[in-house]
PDB file of C-alpha atoms and ligand atoms in Angstrom:
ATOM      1  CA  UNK A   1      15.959  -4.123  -8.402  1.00 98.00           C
ATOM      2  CA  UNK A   2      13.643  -1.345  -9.575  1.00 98.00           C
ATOM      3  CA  UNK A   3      13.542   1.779  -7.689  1.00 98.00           C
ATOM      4  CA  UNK A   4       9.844   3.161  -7.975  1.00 98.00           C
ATOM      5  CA  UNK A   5      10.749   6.766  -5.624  1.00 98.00           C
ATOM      6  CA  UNK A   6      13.223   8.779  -6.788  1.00 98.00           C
ATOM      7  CA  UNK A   7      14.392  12.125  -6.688  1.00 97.00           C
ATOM      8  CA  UNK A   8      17.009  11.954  -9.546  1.00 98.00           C
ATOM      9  CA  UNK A   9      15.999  14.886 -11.720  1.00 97.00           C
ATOM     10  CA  UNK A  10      18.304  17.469 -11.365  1.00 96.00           C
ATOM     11  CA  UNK A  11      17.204  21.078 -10.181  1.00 94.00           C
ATOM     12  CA  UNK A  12      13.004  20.458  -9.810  1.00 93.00           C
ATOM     13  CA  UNK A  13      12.707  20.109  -6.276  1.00 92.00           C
ATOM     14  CA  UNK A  14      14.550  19.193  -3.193  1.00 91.00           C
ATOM     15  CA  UNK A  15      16.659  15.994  -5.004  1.00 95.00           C
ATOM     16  CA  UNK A  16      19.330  16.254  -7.254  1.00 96.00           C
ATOM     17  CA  UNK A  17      21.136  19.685  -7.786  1.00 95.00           C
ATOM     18  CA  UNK A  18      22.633  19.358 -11.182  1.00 97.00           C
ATOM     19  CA  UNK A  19      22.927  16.689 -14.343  1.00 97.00           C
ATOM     20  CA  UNK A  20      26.364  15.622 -12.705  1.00 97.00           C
ATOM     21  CA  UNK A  21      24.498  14.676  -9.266  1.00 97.00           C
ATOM     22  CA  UNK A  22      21.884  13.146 -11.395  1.00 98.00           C
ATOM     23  CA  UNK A  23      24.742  10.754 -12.801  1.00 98.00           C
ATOM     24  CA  UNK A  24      26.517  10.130  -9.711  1.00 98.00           C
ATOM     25  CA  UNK A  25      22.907   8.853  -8.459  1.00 98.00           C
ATOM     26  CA  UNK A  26      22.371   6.595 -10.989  1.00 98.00           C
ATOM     27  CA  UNK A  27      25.953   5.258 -10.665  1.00 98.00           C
ATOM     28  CA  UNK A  28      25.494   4.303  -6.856  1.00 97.00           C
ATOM     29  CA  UNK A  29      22.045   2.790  -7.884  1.00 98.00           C
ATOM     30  CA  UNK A  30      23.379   0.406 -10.504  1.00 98.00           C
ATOM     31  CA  UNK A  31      26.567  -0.250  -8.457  1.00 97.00           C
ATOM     32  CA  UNK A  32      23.695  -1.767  -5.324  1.00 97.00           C
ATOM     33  CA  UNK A  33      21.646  -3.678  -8.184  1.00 97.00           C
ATOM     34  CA  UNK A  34      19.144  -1.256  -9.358  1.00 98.00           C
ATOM     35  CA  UNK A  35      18.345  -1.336 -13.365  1.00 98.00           C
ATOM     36  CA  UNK A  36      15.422   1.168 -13.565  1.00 98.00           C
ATOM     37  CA  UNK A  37      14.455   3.754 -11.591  1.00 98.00           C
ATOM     38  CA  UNK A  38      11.156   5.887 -11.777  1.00 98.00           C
ATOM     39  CA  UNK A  39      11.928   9.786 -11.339  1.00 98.00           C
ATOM     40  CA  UNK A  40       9.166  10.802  -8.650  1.00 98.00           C
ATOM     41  CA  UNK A  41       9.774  14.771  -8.240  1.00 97.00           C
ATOM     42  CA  UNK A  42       7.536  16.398  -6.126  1.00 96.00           C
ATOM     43  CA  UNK A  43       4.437  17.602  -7.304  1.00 96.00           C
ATOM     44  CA  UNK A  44       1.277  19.693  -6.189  1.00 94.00           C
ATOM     45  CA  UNK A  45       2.907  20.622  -2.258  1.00 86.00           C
ATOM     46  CA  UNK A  46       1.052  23.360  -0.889  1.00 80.00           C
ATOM     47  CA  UNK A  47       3.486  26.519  -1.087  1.00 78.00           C
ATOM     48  CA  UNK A  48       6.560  24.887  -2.173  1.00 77.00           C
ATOM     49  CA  UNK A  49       6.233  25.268  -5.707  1.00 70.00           C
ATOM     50  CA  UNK A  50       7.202  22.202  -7.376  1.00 79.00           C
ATOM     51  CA  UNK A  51       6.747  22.167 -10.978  1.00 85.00           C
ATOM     52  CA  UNK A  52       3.761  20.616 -12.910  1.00 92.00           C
ATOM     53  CA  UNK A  53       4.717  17.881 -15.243  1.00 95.00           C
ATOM     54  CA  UNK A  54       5.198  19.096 -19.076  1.00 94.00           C
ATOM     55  CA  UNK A  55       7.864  19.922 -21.442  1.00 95.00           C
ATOM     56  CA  UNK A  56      10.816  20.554 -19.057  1.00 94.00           C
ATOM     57  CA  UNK A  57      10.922  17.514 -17.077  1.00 96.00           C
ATOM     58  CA  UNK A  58      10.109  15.276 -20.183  1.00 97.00           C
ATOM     59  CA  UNK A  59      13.537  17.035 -21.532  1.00 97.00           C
ATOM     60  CA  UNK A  60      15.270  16.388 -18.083  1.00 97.00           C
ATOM     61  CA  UNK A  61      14.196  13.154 -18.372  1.00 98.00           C
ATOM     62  CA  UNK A  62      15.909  12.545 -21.919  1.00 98.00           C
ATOM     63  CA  UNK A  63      18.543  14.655 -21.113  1.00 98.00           C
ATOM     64  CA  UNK A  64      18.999  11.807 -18.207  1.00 98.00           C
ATOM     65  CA  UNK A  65      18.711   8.565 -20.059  1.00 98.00           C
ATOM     66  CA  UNK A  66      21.082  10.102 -22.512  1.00 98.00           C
ATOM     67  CA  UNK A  67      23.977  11.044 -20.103  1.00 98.00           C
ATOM     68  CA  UNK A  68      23.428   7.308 -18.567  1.00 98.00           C
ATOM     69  CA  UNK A  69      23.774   5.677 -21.994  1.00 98.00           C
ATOM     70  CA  UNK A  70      26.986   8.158 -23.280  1.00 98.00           C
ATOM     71  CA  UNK A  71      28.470   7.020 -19.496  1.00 97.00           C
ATOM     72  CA  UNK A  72      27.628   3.261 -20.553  1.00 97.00           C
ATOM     73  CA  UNK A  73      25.530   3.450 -16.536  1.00 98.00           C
ATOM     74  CA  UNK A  74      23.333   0.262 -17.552  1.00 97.00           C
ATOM     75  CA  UNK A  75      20.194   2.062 -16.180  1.00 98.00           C
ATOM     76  CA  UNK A  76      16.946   3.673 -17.118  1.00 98.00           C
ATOM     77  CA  UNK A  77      15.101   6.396 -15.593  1.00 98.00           C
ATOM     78  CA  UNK A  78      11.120   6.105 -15.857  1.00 98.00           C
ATOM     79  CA  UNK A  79       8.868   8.778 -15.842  1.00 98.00           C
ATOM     80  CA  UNK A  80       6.745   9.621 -12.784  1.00 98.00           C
ATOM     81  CA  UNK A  81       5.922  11.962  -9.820  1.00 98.00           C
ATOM     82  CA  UNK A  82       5.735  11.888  -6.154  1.00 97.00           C
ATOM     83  CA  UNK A  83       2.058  13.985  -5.674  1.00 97.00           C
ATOM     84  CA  UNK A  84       0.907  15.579  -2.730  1.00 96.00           C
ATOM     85  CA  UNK A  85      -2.323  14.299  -2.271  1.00 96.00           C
ATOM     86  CA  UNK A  86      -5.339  17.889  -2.076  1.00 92.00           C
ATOM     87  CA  UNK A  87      -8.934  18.046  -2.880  1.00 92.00           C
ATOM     88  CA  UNK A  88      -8.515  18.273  -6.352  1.00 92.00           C
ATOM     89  CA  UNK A  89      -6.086  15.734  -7.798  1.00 94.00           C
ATOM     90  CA  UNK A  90      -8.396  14.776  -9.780  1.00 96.00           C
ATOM     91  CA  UNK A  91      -8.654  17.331 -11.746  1.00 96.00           C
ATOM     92  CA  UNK A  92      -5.141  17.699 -11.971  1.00 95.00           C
ATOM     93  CA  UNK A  93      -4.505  14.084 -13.430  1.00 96.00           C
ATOM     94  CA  UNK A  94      -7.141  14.536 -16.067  1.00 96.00           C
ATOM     95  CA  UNK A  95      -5.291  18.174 -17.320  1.00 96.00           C
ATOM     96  CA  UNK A  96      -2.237  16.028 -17.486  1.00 95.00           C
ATOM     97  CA  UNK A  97      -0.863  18.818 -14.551  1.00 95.00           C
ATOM     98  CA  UNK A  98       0.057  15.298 -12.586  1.00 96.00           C
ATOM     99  CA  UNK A  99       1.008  11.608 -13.929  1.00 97.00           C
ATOM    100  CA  UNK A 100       0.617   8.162 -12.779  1.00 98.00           C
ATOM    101  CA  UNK A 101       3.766   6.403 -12.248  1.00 98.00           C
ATOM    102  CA  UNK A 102       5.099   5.344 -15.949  1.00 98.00           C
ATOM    103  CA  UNK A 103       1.852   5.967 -16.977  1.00 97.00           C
ATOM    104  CA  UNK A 104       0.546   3.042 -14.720  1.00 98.00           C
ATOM    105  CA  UNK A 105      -2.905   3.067 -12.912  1.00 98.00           C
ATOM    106  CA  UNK A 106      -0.250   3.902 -10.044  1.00 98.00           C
ATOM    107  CA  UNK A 107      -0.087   7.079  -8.645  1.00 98.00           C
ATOM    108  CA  UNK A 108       2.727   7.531  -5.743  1.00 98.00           C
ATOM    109  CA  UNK A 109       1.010   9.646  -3.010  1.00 98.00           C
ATOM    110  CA  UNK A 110       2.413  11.986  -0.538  1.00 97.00           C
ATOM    111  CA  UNK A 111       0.308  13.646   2.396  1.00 96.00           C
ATOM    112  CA  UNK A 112       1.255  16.132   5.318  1.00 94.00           C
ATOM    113  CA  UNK A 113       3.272  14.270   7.902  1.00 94.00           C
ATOM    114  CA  UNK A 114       0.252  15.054  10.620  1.00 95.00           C
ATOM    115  CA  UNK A 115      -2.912  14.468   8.326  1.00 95.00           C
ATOM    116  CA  UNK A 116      -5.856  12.774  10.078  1.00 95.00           C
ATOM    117  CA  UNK A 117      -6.056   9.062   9.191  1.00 96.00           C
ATOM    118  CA  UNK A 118      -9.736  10.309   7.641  1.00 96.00           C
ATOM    119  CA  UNK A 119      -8.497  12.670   5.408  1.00 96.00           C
ATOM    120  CA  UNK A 120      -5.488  10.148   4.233  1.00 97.00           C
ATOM    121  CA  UNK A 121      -8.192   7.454   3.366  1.00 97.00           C
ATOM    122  CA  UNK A 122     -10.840  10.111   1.913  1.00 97.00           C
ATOM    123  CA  UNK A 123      -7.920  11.334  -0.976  1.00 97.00           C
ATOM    124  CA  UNK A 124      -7.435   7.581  -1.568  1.00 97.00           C
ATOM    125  CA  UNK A 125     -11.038   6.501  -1.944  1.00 97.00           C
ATOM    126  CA  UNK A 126     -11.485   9.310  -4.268  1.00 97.00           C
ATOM    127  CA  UNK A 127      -8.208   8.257  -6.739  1.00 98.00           C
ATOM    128  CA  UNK A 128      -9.700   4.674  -6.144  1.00 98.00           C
ATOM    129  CA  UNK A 129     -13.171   5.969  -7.438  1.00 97.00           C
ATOM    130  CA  UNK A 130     -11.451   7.048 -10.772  1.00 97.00           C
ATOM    131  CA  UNK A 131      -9.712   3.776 -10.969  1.00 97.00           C
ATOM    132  CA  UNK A 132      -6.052   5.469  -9.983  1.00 98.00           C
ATOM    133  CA  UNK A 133      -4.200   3.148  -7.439  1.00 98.00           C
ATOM    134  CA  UNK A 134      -2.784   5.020  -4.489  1.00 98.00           C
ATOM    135  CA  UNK A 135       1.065   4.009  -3.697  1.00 98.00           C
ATOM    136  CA  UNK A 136       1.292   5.804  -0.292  1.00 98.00           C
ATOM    137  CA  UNK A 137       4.713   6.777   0.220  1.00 98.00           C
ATOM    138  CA  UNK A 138       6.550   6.242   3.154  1.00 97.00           C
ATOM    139  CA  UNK A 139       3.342   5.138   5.407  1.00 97.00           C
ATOM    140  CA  UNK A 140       5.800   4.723   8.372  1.00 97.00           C
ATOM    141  CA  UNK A 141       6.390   8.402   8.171  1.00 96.00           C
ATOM    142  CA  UNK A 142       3.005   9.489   8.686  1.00 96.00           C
ATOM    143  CA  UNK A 143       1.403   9.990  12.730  1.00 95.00           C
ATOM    144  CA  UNK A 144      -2.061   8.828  11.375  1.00 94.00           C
ATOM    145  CA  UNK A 145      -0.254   5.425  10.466  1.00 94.00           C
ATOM    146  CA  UNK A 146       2.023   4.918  13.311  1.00 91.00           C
ATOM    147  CA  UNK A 147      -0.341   5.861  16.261  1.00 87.00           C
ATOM    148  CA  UNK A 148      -3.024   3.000  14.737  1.00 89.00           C
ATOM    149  CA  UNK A 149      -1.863   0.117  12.868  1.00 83.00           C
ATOM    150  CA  UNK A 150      -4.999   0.141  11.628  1.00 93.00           C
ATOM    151  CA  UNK A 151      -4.872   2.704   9.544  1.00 96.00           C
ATOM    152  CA  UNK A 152      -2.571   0.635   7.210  1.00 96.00           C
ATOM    153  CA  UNK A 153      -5.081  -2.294   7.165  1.00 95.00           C
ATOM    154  CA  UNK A 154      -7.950   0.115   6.623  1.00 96.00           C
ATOM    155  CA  UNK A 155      -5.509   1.449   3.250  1.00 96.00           C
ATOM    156  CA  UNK A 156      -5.278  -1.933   2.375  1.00 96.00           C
ATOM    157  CA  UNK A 157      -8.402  -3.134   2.281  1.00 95.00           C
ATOM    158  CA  UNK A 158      -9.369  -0.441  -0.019  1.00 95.00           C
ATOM    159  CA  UNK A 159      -7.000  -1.449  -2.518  1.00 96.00           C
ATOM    160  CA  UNK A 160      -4.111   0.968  -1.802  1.00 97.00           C
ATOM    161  CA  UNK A 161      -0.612  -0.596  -1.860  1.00 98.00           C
ATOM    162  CA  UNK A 162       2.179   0.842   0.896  1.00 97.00           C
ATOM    163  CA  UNK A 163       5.763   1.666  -0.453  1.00 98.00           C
ATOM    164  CA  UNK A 164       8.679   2.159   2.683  1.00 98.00           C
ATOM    165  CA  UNK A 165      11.693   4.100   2.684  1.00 98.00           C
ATOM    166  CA  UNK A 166      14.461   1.776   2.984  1.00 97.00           C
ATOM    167  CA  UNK A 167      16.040   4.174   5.079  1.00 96.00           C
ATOM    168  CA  UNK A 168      13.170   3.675   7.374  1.00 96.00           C
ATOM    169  CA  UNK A 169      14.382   0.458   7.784  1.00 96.00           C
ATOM    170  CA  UNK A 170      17.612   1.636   9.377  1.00 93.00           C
ATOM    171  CA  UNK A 171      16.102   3.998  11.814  1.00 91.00           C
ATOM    172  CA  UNK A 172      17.232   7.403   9.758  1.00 92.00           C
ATOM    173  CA  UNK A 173      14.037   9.091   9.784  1.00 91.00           C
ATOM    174  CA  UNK A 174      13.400   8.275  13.808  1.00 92.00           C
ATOM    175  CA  UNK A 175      12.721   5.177  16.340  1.00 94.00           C
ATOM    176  CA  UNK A 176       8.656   5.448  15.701  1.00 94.00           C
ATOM    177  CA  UNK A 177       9.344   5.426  12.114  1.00 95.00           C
ATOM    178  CA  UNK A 178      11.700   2.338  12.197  1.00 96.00           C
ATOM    179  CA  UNK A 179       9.646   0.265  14.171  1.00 96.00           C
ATOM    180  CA  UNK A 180       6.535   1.427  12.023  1.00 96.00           C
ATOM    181  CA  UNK A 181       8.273   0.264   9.078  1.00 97.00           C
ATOM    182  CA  UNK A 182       9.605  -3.376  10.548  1.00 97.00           C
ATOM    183  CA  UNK A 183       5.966  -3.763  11.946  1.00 96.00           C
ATOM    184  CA  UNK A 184       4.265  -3.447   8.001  1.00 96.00           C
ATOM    185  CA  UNK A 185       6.215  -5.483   7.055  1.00 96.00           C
ATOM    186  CA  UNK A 186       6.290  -8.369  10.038  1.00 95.00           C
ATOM    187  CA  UNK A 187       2.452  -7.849   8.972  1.00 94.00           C
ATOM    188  CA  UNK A 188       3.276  -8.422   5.180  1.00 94.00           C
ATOM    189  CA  UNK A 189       1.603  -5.122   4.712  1.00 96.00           C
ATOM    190  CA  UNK A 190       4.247  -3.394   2.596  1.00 97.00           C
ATOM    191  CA  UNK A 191       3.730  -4.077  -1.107  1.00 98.00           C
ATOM    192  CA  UNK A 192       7.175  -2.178  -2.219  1.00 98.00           C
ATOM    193  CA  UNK A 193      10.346  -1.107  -0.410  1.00 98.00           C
ATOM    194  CA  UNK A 194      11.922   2.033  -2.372  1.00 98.00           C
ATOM    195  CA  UNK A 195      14.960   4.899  -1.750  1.00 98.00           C
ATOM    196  CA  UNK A 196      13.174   8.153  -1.638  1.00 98.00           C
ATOM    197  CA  UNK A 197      16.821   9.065  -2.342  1.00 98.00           C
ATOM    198  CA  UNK A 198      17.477  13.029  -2.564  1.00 96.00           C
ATOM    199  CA  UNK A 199      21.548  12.996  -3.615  1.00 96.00           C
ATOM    200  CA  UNK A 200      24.569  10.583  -4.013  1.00 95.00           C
ATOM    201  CA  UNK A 201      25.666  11.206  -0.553  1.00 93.00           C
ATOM    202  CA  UNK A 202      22.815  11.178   2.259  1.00 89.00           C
ATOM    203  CA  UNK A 203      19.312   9.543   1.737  1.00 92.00           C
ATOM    204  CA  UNK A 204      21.258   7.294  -1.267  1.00 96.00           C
ATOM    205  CA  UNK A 205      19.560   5.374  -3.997  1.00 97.00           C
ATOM    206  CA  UNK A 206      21.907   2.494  -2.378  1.00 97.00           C
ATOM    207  CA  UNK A 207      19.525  -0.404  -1.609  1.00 97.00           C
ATOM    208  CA  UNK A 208      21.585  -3.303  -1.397  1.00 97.00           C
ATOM    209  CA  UNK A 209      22.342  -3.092   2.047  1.00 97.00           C
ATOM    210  CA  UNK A 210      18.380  -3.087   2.918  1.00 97.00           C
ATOM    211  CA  UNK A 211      17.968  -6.025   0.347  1.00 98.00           C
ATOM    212  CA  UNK A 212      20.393  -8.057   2.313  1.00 97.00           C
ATOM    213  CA  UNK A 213      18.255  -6.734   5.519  1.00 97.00           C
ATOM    214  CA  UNK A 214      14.872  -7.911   4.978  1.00 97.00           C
ATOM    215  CA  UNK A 215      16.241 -11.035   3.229  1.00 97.00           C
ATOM    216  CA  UNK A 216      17.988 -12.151   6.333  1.00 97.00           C
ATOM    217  CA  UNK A 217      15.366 -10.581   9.079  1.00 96.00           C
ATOM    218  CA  UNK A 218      12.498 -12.078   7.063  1.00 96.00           C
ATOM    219  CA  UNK A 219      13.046 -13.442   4.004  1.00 95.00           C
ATOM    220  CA  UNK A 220      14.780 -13.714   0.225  1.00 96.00           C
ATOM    221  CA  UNK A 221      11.091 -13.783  -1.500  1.00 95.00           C
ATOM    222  CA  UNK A 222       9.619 -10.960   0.712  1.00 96.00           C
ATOM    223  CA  UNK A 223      12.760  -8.942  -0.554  1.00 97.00           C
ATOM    224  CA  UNK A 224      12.662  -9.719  -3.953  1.00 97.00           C
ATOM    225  CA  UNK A 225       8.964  -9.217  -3.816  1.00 97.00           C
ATOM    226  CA  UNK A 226       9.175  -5.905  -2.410  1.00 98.00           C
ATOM    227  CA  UNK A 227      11.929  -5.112  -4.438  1.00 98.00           C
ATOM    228  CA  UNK A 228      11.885  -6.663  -7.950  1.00 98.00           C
ATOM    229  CA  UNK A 229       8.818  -8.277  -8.362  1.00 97.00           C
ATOM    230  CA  UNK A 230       6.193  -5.487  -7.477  1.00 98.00           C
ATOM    231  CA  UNK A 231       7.508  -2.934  -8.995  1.00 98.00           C
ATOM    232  CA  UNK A 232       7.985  -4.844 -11.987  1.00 98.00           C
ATOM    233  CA  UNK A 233       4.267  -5.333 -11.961  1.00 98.00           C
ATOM    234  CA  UNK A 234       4.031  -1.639 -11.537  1.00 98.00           C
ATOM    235  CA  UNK A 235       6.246  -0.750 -14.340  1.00 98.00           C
ATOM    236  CA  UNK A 236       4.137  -2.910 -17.001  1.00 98.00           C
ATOM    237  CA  UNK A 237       0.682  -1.583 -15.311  1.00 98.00           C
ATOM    238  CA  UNK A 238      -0.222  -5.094 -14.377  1.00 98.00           C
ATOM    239  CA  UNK A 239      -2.398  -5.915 -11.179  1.00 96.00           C
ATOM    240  CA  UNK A 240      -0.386  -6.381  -8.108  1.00 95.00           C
ATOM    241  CA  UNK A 241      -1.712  -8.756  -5.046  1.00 84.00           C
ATOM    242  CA  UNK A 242      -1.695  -7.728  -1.438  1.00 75.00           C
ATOM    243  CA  UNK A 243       0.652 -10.165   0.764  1.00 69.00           C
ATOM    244  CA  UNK A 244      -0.921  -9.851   3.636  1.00 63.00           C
TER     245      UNK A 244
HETATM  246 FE1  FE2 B 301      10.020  11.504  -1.919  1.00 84.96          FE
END
């Protein structure tokens, strides 16, 4: 499996706390069947200060795959961000302030929890203008998408692709959430199913369990699409198809 949301780097945001919680993330990950993982710290929220990507998260990042490798962990940690979505991401992406994921035409995209379903779409059609494919985290999350079901269709027809938390799945961020999250994907609208993890011990990067889940409630390909094969795709920056 390939974990495309991550919050593995150590002391940037609201995710890992130190190198030694970084580890102990990346050993539960590998231990459920994950080989690579794309860091996503936050980036660009509105009065939370997360950092903008440069020198010290390309050296946490080294520092990381170095650890793993001394520790014999057989897993790599890609580079990436989760971005809050405001009126001028684009400027940000071309000053380098924000990345792509692994330097894809991918860009994981976070929005306020109550956003209109307008303003959600308008931020995507202007990334999708510049040729920058929106990954909207955790759609199931959002009130714009779980009030109208066809906000997600209206995302996908656009081009933008829909990544769930696979907590979600399990009903740990809330009832509307969960059954937002098993209705995308009864729809075959989710394009990637991914952690969101924050430490070793609550919201893990454990995924085998939700694997297992969506194997048996739907079935083995839509899991090892969700899982494996799309962000695979992602990973190498080649096109990915819509299932639905
Ligand atoms: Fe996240």
């Amino acid at each position: 499996m390939i974990d495309i949301h991550c919050h593995i780097l150590d002391g940037v945001d609201d995710g890992s706390y130190c190198l030694a919680e970084s580890v102990e993330m990346a050993k539960v990950a590998a231990e459920s069947g994950t080989e690579q993982i794309i860091a996503t710290p936050h980036a660009n929220a509105p009065g939370r200060g997360e950092l903008p990507w440069g020198d010290m998260l390309v050296k946490k990042l080294a520092g990381l795959n170095k650890k793993l490798k001394e520790k014999k962990i057989p897993l790599t940690v890609c580079p990436g961000q989760e971005v809050f979505c405001t009126g001028d991401i684009l400027r940000l992406l071309e000053s380098g302030e924000i990345i792509t994921l692994n330097g894809s035409r991918y860009l994981l995209a976070e929005f306020d929890f109550y956003s209109r379903a307008e303003s959600i779409l308008d931020r995507c059609d202007m990334l999708l203008s510049a040729g920058v494919v929106p990954v909207v985290a955790h759609p199931e999350r959002y009130e714009a998408l779980k009030e109208d079901e066809h906000t997600a269709y209206r995302l996908k027809r656009r081009g933008c692709l829909l990544q769930l938390n696979s907590g979600s799945l399990f009903g740990d961020f809330g009832r509307s959430s969960e059954r937002a999250a098993h209705g995308f994907l009864a729809e075959g609208l989710a394009d990637f199913i991914a952690s969101d993890a924050h430490s070793p011990y609550v919201r893990t990067p454990f995924m085998a369990d939700v694997h297992e889940m969506v194997s048996d409630m739907y079935s083995l390909d839509y899991a090892e699409l969700l899982f494996s094969e799309n962000p695979g795709l992602l990973l190498r920056d080649k096109e990915i198809h819509p299932f639905y």
